[in-house]
PDB file of C-alpha atoms in Angstrom:
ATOM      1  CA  UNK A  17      -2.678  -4.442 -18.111  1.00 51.00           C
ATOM      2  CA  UNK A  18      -1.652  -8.065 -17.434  1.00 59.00           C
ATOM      3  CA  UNK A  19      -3.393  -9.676 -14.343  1.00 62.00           C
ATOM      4  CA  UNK A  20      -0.215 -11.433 -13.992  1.00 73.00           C
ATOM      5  CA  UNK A  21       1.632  -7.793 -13.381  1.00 87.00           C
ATOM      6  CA  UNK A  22      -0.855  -6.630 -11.433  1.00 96.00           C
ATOM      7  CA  UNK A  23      -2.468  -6.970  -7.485  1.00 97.00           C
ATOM      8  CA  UNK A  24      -6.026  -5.407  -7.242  1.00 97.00           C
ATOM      9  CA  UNK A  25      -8.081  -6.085  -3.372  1.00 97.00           C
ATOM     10  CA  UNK A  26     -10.756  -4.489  -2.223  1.00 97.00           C
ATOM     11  CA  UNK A  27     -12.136  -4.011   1.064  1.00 97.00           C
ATOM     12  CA  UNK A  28     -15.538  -2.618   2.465  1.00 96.00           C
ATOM     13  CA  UNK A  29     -14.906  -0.627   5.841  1.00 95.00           C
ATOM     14  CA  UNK A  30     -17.489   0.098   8.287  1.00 94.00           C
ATOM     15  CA  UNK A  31     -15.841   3.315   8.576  1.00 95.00           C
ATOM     16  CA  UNK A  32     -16.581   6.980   6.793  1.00 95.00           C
ATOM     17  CA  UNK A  33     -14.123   7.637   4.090  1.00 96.00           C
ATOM     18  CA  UNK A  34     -12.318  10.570   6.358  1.00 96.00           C
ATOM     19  CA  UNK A  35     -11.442   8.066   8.585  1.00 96.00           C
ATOM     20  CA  UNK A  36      -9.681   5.445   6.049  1.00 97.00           C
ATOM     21  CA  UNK A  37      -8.093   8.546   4.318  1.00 97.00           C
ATOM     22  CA  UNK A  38      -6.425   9.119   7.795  1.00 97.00           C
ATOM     23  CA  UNK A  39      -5.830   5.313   8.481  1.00 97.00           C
ATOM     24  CA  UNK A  40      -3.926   5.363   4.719  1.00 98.00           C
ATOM     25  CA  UNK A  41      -2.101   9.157   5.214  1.00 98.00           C
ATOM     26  CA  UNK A  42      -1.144   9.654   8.663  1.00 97.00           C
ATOM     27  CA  UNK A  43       1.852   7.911   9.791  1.00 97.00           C
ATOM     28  CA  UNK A  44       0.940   7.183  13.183  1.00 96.00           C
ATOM     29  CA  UNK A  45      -1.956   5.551  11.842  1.00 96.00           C
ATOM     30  CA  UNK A  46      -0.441   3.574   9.508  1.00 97.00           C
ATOM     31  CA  UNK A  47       1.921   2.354  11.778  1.00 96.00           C
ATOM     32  CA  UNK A  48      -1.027   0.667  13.650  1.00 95.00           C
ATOM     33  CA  UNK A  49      -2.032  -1.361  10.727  1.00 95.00           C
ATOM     34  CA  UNK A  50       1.019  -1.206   8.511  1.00 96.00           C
ATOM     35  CA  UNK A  51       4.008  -2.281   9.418  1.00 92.00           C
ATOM     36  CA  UNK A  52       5.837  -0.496  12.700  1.00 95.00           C
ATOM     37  CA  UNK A  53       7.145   2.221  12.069  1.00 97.00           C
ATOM     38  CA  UNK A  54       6.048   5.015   9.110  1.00 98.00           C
ATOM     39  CA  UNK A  55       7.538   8.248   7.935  1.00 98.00           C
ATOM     40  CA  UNK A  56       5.632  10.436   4.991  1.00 98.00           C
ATOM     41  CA  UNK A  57       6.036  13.647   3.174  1.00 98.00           C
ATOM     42  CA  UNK A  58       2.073  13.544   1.926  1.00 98.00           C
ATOM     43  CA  UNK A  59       2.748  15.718  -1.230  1.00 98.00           C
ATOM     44  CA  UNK A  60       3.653  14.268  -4.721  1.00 98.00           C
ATOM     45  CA  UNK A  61       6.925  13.924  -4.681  1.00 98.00           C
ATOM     46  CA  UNK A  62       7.214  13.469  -1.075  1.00 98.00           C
ATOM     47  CA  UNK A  63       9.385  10.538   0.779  1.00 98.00           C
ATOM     48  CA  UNK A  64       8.153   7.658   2.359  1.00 98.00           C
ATOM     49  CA  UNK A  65       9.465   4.937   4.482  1.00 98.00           C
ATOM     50  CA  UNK A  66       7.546   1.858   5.838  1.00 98.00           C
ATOM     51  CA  UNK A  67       9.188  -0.494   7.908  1.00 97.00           C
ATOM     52  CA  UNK A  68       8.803  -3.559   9.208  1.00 95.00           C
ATOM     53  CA  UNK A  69      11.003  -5.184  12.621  1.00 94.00           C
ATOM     54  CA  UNK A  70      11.092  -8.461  10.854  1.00 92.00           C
ATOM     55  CA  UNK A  71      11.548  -7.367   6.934  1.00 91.00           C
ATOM     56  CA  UNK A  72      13.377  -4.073   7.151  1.00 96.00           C
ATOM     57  CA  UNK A  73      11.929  -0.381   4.934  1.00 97.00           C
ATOM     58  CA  UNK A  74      10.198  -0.512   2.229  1.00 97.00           C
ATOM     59  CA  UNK A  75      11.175   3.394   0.645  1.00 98.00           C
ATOM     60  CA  UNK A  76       8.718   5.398  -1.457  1.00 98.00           C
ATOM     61  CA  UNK A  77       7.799   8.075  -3.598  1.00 98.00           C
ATOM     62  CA  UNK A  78       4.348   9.573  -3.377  1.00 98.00           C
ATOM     63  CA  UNK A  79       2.864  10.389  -6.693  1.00 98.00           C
ATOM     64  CA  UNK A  80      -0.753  10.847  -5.934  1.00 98.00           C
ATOM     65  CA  UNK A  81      -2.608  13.156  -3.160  1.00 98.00           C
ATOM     66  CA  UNK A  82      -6.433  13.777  -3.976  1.00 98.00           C
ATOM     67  CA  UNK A  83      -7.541  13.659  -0.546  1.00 97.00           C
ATOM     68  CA  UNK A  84     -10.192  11.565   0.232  1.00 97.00           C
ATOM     69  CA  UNK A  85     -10.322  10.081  -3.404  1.00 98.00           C
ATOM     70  CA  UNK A  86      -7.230   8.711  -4.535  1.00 98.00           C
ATOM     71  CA  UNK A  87      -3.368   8.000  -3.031  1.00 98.00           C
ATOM     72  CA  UNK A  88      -0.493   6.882  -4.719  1.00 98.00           C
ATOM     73  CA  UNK A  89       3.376   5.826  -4.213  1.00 98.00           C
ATOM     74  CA  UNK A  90       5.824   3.997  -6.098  1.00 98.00           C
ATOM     75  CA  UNK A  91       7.713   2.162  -3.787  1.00 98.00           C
ATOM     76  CA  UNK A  92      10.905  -0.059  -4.331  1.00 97.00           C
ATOM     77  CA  UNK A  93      10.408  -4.257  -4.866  1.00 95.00           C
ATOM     78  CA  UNK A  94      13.634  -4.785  -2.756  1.00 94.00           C
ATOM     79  CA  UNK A  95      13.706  -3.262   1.107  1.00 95.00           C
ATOM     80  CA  UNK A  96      15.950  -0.666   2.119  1.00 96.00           C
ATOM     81  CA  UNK A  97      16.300   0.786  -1.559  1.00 97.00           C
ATOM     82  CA  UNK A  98      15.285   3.837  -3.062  1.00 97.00           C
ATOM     83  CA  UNK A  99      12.659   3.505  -5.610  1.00 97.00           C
ATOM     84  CA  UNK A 100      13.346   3.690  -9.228  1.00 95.00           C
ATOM     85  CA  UNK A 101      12.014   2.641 -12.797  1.00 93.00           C
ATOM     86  CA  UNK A 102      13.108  -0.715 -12.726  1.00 96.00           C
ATOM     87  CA  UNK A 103      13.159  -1.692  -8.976  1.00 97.00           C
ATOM     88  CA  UNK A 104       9.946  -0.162  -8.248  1.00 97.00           C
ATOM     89  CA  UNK A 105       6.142  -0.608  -8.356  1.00 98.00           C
ATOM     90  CA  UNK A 106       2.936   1.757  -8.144  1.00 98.00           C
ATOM     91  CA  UNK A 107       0.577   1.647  -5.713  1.00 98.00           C
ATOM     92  CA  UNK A 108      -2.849   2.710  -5.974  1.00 98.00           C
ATOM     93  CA  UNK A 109      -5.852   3.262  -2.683  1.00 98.00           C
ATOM     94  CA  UNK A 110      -9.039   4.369  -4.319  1.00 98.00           C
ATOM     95  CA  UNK A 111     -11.546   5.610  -1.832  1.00 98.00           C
ATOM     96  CA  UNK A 112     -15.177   5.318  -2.537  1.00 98.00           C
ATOM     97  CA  UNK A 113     -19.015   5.754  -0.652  1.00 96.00           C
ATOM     98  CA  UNK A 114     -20.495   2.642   0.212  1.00 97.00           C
ATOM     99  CA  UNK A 115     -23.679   2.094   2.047  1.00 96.00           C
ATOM    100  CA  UNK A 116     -21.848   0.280   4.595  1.00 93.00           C
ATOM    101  CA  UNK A 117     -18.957   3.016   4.728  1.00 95.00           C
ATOM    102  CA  UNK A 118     -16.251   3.362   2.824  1.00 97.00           C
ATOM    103  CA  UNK A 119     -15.191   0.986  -0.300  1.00 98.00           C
ATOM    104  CA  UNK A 120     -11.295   1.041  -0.186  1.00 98.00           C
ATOM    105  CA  UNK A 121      -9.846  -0.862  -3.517  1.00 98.00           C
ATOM    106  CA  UNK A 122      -5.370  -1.131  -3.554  1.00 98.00           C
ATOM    107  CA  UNK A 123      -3.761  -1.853  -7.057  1.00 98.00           C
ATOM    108  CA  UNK A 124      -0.408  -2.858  -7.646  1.00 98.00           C
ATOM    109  CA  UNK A 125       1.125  -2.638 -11.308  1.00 97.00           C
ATOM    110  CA  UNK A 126       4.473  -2.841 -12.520  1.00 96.00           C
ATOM    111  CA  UNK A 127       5.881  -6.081 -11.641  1.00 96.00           C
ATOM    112  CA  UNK A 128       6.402  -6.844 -15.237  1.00 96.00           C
ATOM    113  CA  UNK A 129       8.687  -3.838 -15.363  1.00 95.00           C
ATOM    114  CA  UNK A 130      11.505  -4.564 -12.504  1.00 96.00           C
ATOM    115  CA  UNK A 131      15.199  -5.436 -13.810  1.00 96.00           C
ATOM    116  CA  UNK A 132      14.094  -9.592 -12.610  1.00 95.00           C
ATOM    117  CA  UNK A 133      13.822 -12.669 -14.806  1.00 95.00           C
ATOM    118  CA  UNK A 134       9.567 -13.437 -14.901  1.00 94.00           C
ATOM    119  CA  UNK A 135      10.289 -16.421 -12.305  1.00 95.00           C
ATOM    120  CA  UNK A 136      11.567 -13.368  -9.457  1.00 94.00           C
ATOM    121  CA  UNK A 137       8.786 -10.952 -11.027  1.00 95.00           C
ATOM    122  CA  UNK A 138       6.684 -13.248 -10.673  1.00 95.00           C
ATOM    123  CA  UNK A 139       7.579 -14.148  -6.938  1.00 94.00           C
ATOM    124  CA  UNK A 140       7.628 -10.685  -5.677  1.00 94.00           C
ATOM    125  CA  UNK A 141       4.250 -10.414  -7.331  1.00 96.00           C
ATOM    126  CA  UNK A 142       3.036 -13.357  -5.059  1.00 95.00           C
ATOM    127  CA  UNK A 143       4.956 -12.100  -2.220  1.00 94.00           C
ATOM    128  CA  UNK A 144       2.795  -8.557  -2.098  1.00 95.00           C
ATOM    129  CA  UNK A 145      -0.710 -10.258  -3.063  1.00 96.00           C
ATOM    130  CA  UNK A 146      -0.161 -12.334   0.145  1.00 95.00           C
ATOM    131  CA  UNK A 147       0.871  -9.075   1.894  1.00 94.00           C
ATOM    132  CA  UNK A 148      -1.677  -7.019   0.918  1.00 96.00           C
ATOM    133  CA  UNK A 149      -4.215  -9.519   2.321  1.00 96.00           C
ATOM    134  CA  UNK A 150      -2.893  -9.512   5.429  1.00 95.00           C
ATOM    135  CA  UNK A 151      -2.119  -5.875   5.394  1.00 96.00           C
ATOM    136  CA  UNK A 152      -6.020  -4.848   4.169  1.00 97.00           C
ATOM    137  CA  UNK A 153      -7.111  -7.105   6.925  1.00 96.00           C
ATOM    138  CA  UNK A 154      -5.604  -5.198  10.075  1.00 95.00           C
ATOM    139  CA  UNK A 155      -6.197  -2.154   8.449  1.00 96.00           C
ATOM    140  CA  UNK A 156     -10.181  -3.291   8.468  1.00 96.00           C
ATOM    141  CA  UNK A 157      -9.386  -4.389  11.991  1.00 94.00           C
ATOM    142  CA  UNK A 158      -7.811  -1.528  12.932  1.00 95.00           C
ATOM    143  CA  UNK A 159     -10.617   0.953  11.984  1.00 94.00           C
ATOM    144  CA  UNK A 160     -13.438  -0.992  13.127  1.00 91.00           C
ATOM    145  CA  UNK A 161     -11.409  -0.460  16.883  1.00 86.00           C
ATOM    146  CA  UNK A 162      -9.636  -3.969  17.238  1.00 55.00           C
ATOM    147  CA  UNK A 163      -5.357  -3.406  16.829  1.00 47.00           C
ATOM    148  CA  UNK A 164      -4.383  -6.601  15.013  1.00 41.00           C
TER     149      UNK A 164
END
């Protein structure tokens, strides 16, 4: 896999894993770190919708559940659109023990596969890396009791 295609961040959460499963499944939990408003069908296969006051819906597609290991969606590069091959990207928590709680890694892969020229693939690849920083941050926040 091409670095260039891909997002990987990791963050260490002073939090048990049960807990980060929950902030990363439930929807009224991920609404307080994620966006404003969630819907989720937590079964592969399920729907998704995360949205945002300022940026619209992102729409997914789950297509991982191994609670508290692993959880997966594919969710569309453009907001308010359903997700399919060619519009769409994977995402990827991992969930892991770590003597100061819980080791939480996100990867993103697929921007080398949406219907863009590499300049716009490339962009919405920038785009989520800065989002996912932000994002990974008030979900740390979040769990360690402080809404940001």
């Amino acid at each position: 896999m091409d670095a260039s295609s891909s997002i990987t961040r990791t963050v260490v959460v002073n939090a048990p894993r049960s807990a980060v499963w929950a902030a990363i499944t439930d929807p009224d939990k991920i609404s307080q770190w994620f966006g404003q408003r969630t819907s989720l069908d937590l079964s592969v296969g399920g729907k998704a919708a995360f949205t945002w006051d300022e940026h619209g819906t992102a729409r997914a597609v789950v297509t991982e559940v191994d609670e508290p290991n692993a959880f997966g969606f594919r969710w569309a590069a453009d907001m308010d659109a359903d997700p399919v091959i060619g519009n769409s990207t994977l995402v990827r928590f991992t969930l892991s023990e770590h003597a100061s709680g819980t080791e939480l890694t996100v990867v993103e892969t697929g921007f080398d596969t949406l219907d863009r020229d590499v300049a716009d693939q490339k962009r919405a690849r920038e785009g989520n890396v800065q989002g996912w920083h932000a994002e990974l941050d008030e979900l740390v926040a979040y769990l360690h009791g402080v809404k940001a």
